CSV table of C-alpha atoms in Angstrom, one decimal:
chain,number,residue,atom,x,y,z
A,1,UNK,CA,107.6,68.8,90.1
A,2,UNK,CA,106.3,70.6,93.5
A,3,UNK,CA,105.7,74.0,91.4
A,4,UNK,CA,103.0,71.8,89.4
A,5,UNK,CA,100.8,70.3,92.5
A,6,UNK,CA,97.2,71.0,92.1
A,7,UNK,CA,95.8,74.3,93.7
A,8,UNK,CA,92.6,74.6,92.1
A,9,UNK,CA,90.8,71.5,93.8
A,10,UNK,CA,87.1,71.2,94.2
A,11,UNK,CA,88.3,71.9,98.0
A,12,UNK,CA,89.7,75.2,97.5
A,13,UNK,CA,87.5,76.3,95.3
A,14,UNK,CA,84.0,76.0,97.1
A,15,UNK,CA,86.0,77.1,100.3
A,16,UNK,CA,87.2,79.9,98.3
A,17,UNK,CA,83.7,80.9,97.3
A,18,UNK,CA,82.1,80.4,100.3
A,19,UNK,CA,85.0,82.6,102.2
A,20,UNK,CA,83.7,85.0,99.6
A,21,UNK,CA,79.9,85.2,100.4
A,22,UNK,CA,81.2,85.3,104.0
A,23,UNK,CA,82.9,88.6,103.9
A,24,UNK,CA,80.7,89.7,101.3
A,25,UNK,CA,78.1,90.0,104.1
A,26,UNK,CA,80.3,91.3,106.8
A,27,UNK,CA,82.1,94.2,104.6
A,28,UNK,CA,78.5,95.5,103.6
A,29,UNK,CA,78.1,96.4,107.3
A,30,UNK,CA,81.4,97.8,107.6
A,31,UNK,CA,80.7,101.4,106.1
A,32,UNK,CA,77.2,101.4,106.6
A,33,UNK,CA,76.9,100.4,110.3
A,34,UNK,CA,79.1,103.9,111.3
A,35,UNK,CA,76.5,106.0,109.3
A,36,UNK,CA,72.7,103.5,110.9
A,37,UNK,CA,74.7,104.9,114.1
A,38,UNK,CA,75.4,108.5,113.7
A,39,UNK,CA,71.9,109.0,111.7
A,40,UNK,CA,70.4,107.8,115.5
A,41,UNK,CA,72.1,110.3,117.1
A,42,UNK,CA,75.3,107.8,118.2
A,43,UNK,CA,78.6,110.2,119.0
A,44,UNK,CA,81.7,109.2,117.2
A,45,UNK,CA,82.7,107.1,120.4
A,46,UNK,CA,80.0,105.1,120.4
A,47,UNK,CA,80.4,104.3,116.1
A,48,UNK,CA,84.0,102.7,117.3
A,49,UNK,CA,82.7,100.6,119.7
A,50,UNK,CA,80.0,99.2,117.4
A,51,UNK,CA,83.1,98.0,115.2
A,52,UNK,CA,85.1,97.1,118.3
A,53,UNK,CA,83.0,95.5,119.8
A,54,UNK,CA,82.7,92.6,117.4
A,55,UNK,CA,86.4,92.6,117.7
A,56,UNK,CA,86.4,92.1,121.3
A,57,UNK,CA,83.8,89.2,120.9
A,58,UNK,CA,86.0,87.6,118.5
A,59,UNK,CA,89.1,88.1,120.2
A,60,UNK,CA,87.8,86.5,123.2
A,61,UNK,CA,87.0,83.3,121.6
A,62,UNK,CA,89.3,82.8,119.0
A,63,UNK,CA,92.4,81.6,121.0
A,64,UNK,CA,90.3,78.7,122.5
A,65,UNK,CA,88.9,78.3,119.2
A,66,UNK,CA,92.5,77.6,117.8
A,67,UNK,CA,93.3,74.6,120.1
A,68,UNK,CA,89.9,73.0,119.2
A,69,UNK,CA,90.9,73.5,115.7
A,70,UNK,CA,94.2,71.7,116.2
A,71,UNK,CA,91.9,68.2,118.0
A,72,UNK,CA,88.7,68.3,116.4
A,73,UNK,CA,87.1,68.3,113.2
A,74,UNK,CA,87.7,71.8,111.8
A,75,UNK,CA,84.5,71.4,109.2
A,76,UNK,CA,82.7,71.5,112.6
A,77,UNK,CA,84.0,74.3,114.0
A,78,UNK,CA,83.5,76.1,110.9
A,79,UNK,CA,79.6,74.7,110.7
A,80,UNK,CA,79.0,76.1,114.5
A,81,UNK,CA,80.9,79.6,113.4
A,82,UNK,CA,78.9,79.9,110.1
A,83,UNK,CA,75.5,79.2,111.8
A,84,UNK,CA,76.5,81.9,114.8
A,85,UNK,CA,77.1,84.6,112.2
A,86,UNK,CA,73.5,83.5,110.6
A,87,UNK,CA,71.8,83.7,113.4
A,88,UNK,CA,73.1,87.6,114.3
A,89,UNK,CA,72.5,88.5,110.3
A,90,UNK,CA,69.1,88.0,111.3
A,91,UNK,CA,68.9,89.6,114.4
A,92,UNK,CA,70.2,93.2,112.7
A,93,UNK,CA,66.5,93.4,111.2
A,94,UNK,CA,65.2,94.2,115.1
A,95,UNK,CA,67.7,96.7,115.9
A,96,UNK,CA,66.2,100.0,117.7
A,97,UNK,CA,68.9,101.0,119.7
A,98,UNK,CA,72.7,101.6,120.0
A,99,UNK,CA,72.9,98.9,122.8
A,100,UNK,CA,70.3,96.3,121.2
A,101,UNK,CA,73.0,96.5,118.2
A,102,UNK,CA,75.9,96.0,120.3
A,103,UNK,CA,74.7,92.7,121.6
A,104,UNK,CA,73.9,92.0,117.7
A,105,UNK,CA,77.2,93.0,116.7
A,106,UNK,CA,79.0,91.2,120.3
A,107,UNK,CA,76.9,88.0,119.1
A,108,UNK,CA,78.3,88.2,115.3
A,109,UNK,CA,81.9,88.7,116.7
A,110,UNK,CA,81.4,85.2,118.3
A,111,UNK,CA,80.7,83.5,114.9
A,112,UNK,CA,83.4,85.7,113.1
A,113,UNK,CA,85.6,84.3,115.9
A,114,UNK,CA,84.9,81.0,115.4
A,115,UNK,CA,84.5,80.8,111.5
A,116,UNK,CA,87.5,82.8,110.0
A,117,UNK,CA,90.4,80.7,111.6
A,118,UNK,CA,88.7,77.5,110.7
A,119,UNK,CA,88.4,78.9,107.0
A,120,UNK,CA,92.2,79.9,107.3
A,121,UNK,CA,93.3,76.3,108.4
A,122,UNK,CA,91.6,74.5,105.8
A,123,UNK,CA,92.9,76.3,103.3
A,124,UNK,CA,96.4,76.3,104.8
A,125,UNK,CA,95.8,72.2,104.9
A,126,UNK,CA,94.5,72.5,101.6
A,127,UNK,CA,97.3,74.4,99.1
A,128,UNK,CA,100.2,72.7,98.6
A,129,UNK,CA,103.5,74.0,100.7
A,130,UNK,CA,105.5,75.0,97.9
A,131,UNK,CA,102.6,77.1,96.1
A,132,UNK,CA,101.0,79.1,99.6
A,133,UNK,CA,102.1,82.0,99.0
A,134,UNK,CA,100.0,82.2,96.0
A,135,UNK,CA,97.6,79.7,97.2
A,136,UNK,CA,97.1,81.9,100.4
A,137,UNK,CA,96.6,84.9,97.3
A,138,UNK,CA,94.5,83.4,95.4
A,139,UNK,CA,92.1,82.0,98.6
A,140,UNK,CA,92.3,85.9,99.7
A,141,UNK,CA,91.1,87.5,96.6
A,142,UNK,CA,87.5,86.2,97.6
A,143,UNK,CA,87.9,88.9,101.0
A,144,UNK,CA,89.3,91.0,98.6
A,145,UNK,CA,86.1,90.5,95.9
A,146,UNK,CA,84.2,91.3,98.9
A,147,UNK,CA,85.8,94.2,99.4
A,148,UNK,CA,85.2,95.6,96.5
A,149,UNK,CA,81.7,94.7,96.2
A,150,UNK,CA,80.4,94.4,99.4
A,151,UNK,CA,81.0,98.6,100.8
A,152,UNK,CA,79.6,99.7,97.2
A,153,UNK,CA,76.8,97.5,97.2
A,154,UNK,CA,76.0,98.2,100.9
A,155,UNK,CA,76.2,102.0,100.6
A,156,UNK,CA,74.0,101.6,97.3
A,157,UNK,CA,71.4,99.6,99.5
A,158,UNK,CA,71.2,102.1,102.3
A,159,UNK,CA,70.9,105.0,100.4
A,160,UNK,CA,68.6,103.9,97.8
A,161,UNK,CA,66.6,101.4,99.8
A,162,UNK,CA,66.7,100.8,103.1
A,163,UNK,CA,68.8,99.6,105.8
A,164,UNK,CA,66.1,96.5,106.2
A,165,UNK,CA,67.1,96.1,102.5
A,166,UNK,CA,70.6,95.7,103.5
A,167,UNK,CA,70.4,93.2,106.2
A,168,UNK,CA,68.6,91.3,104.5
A,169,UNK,CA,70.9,91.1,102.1
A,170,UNK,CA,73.7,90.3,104.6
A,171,UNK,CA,71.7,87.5,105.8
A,172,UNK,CA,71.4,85.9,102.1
A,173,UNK,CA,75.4,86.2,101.3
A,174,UNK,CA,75.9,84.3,104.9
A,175,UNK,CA,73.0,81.5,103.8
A,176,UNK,CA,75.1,81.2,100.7
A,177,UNK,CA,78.2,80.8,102.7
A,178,UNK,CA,77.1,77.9,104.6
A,179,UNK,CA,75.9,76.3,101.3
A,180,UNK,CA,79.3,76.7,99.9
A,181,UNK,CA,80.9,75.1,102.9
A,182,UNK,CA,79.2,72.2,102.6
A,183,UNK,CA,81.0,70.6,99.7
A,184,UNK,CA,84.4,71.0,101.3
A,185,UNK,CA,85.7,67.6,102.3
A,186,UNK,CA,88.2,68.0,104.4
A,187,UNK,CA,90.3,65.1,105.2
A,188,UNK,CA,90.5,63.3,108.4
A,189,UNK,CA,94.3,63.9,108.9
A,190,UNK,CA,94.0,67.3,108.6
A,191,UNK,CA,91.3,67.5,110.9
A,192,UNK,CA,92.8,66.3,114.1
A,193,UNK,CA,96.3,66.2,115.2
A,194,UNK,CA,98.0,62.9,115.7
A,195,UNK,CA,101.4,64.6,117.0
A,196,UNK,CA,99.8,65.4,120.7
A,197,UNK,CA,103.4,65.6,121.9
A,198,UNK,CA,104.5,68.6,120.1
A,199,UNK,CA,101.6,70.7,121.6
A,200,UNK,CA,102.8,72.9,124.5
A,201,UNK,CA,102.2,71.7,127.5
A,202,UNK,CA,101.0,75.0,129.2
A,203,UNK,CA,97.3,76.0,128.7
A,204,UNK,CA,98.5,79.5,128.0
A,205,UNK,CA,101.4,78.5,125.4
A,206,UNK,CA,98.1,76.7,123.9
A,207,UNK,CA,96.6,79.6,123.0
A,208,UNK,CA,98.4,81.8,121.7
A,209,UNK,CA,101.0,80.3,118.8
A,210,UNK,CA,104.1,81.9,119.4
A,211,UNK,CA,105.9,81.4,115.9
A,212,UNK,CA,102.8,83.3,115.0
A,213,UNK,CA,103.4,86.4,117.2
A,214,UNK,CA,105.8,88.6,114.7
A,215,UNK,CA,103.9,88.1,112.0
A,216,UNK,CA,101.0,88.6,113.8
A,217,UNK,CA,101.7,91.4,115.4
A,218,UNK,CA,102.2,93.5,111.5
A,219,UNK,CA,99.5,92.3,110.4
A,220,UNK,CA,98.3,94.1,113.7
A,221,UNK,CA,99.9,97.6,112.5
A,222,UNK,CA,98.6,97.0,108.5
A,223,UNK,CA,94.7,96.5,110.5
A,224,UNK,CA,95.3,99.9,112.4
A,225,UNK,CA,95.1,101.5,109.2
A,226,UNK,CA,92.5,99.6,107.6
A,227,UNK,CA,90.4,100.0,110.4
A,228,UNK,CA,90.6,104.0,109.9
A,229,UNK,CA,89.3,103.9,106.7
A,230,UNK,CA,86.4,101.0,107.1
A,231,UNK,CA,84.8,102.9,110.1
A,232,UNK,CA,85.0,106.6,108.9
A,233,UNK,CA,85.4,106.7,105.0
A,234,UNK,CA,82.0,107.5,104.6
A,235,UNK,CA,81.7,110.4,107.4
A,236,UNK,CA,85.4,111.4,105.8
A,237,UNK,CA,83.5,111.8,102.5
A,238,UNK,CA,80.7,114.1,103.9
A,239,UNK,CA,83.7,116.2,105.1
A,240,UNK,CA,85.9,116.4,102.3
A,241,UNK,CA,82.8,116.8,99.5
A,242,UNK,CA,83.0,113.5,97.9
A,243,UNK,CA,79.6,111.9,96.2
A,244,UNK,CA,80.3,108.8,96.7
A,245,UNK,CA,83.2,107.2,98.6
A,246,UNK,CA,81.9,103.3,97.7
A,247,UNK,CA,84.3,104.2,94.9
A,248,UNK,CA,87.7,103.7,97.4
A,249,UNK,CA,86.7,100.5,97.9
A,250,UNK,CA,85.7,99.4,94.3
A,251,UNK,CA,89.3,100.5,93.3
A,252,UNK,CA,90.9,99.5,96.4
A,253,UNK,CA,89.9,96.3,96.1
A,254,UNK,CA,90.4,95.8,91.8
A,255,UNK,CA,94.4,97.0,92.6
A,256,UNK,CA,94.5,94.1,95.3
A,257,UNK,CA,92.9,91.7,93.1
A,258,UNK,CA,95.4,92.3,90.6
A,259,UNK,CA,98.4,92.8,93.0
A,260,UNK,CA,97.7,89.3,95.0
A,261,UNK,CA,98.7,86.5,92.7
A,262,UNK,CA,101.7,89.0,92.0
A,263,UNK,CA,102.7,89.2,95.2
A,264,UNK,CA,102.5,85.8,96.2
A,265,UNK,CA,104.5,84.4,93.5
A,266,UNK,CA,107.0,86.7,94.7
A,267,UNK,CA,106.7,85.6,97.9
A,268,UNK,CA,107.3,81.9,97.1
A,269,UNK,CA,110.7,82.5,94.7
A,270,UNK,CA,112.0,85.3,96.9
A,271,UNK,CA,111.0,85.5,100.8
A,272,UNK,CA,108.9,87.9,102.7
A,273,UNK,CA,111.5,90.8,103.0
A,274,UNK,CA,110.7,91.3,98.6
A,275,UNK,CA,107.1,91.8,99.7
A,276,UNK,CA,107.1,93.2,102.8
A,277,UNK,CA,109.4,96.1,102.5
A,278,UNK,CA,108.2,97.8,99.5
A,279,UNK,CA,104.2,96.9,99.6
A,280,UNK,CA,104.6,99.4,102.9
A,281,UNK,CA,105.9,102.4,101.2
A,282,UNK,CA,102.8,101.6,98.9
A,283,UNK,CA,100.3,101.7,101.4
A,284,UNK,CA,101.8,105.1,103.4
A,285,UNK,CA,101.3,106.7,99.7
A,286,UNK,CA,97.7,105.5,99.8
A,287,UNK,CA,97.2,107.2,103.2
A,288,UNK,CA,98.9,110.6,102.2
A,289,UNK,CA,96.8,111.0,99.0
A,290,UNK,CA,93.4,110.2,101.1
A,291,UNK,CA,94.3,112.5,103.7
A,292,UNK,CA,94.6,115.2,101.0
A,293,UNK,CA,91.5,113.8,98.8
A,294,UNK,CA,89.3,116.5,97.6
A,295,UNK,CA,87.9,114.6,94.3
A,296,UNK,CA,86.9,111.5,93.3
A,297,UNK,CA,90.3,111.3,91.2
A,298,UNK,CA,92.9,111.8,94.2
A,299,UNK,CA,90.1,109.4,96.2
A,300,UNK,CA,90.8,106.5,93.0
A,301,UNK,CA,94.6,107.2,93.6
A,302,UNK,CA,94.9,106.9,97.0
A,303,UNK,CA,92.5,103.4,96.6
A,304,UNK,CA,95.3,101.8,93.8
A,305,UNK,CA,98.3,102.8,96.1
A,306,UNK,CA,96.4,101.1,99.1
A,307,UNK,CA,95.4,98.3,97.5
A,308,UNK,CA,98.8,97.7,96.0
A,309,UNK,CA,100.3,97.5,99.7
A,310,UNK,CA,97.6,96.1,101.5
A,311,UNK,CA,97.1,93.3,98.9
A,312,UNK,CA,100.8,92.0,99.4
A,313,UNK,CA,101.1,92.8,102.9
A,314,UNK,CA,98.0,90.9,104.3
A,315,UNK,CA,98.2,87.1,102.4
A,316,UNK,CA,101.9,87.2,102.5
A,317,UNK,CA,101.8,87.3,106.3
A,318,UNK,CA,99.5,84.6,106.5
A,319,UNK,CA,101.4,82.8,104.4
A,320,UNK,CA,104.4,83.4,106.4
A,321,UNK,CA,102.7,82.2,109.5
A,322,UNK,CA,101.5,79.1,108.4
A,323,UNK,CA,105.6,78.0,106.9
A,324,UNK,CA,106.7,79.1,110.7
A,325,UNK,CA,104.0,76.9,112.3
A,326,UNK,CA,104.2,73.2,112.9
A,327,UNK,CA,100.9,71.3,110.9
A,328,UNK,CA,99.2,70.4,113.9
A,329,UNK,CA,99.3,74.0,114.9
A,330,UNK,CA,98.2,75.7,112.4
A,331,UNK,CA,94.8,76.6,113.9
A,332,UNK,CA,96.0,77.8,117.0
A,333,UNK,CA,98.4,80.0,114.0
A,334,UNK,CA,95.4,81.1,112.4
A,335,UNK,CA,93.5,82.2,114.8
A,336,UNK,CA,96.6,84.2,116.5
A,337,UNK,CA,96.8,86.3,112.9
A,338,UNK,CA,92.9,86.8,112.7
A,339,UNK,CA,92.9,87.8,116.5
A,340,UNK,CA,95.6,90.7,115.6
A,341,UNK,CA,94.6,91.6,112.7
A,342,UNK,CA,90.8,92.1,113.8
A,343,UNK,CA,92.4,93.7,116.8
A,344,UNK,CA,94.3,96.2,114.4
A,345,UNK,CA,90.8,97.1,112.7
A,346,UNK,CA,88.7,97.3,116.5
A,347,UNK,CA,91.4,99.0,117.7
A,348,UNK,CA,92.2,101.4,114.6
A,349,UNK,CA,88.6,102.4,114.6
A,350,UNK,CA,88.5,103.5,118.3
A,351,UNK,CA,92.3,105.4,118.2
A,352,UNK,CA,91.5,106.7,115.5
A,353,UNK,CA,87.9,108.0,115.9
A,354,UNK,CA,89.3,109.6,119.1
A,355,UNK,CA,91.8,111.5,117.1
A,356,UNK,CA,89.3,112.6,114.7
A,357,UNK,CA,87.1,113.9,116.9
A,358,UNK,CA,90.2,116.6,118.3
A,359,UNK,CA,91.0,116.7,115.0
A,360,UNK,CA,89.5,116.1,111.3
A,361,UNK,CA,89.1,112.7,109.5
A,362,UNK,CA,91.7,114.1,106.9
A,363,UNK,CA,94.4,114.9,109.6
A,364,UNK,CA,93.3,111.2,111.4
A,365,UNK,CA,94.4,109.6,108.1
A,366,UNK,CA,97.7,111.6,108.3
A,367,UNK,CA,98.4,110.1,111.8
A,368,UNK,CA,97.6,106.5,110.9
A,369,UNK,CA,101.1,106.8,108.0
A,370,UNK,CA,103.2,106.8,111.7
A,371,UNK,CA,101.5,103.5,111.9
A,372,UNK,CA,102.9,101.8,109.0
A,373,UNK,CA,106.1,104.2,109.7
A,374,UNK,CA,106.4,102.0,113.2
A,375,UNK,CA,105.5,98.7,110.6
A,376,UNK,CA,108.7,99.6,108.9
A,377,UNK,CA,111.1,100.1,111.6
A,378,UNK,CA,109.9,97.1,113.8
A,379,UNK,CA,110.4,94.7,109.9
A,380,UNK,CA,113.6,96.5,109.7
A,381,UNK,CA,114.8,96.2,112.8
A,382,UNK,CA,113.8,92.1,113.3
A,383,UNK,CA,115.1,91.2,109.4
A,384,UNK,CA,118.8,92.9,110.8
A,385,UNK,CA,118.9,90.5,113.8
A,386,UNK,CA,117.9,87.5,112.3
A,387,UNK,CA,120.7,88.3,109.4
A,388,UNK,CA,122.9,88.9,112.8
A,389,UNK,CA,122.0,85.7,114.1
A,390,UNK,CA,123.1,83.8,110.6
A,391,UNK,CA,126.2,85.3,110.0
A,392,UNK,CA,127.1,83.7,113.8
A,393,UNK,CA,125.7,80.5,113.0
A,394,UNK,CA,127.6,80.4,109.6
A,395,UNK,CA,130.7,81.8,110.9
């Protein structure tokens, strides 16, 4: 029966892992980055561009690493991504100034670029069609693992060690990565594309994959927010009194753990719309009880209600991408989705730190809800036309 194909190979679970040690790395920079910068004397302006510029890096190279993906080995394009990433984990331990860390960080956002779309088409080539909604769940609960762990652990490091403590502990969870990688076989069919004639013919078209681009561009508005809270939860702390904000992203991370495999099944028996719809009203709650946090109590509430909506929204996108995409496309797919959604977090940490510095970091989180309030209307508004468009073609 399709429902019983395999899903826990030895493939999906060493990619799993190593996807894990991956972002493990990368989210213990997220919140910890912001503060190395402001304790040098950076301005709020310049703490966004250290987190967009990694974005813009990866950004860059991502859409030409998509159509590499889709006629070359994609174990090797992952190798070459995981190795870039090393090399910039290691650089972090000379950093002395703003701009020596924005080539670090511009240098890392190559590797990011490179690596997380290849991870995202194995796996897509790995899980079975019928179970990717929960496969794409289960594969995502390593980000979210990292989530959880990676912020608290970082912020432990830098407060009660040192920052040279930290990177080097970056630059271990990366080595352990690459490890991982190594014992995913991935087959030769789904490594290069033997269907040359259903690739668009324009270099452009190439690119970008344009079954991705809806899709893509929520997963855009859900990294808006996210990027808010990565880039100035800890400085949002410091304003609102609370100890210890590596808390948000323990809990955060615990309610998506427990929400994805939910979600994904949901996903597979019922569509998108059962997942999509409600996980956003979810996620606007999270915002409004952040905004209004005061406590470590209202902080743990607002992380469950987030969690709860980013952990369905996120995967189930992904996994919506890849059933819209042909096979031999789905790098090009993946690496569309990563593009926005890294876009969504550069650009969420740069609009966003702008309106906190007119404003507060309590009111900026208030501001990012008309993000997800635009999420909803554009979902709305496309789910209406497509029924449109079937009731014609049925009629």
């Amino acid at each position: 029966m399709p429902g019983k194909e395999p899903l826990w190979t030895k493939e999906f679970i060493f990619l799993s892992l190593s996807n894990l040690f991956l972002f493990f790395g990368f989210q213990m920079l997220l919140p910890t980055l912001p503060v190395f910068v402001a304790e040098h004397s950076g301005s709020n302006t310049e703490v966004g561009l250290v987190v967009g510029i990694l974005t813009l890096a990866a950004v860059v190279v991502r859409p030409f690493v998509g159509i590499r993906l889709d006629s070359m080995g994609k174990k090797r394009i992952l190798v070459i991504g995981n190795l870039i990433i090393f090399a910039a984990m290691g650089s972090y331990f000379w950093t002395a100034t703003v701009l020596t860390l924005l080539m670090i960080r511009f240098l890392h956002g190559l590797g990011w670029g490179i690596a997380t779309p290849a991870y995202g088409a194995i796996a897509s080539d790995i899980i079975p069609a019928s179970r990717r909604g929960e496969g794409m769940g289960y594969f995502g609960l390593g980000t979210t693992l990292a989530m959880a762990l990676g912020p608290f652990f970082g912020i432990w490091l830098a407060k009660s060690y040192s920052y040279e403590w930290l990177f080097a502990a970056c630059l271990l969870s990366t080595l352990v990565s690459m490890v991982l990688a190594q014992f995913v076989s991935v087959p030769d069919s789904a490594c290069v594309s033997n269907e040359p004639a259903k690739v668009p013919a324009k270099f452009v078209a190439r690119l970008v994959e344009r079954q991705a681009l809806f899709p893509s561009c929520l997963v855009f508005l859900l990294g808006v927010t996210y990027g808010g809270i990565v880039s100035f939860i800890t400085l949002f702390g410091k304003e609102a009194g609370i100890a210890n904000v590596g808390w948000f992203f323990l809990v955060n991370a615990l309610s998506v753990f427990i929400i994805r495999p939910i979600s994904g099944k949901i996903f597979d028996k019922k569509g998108h719309f059962s997942v999509l719809f409600p996980a956003a009203f979810a996620s606007i709650i999270g915002l409004v009880l952040l905004s209004y946090a005061s406590s470590t109590v209202l902080l743990i509430l607002a992380a469950i209600f987030y969690g709860i909506g980013f952990g369905s929204i996120q995967p189930s996108l992904q996994a919506w991408t890849v059933n819209r995409t042909e096979p031999n496309r789905r790098g090009a797919a993946n690496a569309t989705f990563y593009n926005a959604f890294d876009l969504g977090i550069g650009g969420g940490g740069m609009l966003l730190g702008a309106v906190a510095g007119i404003t507060s970091y309590a009111q900026m989180y208030r501001y990012s809800i008309l993000i997800l309030v635009i999420y909803l209307v554009v979902y709305l508004l496309y789910t209406l036309k497509r029924r449109e468009r079937q009731k014609v073609k049925n009629a």
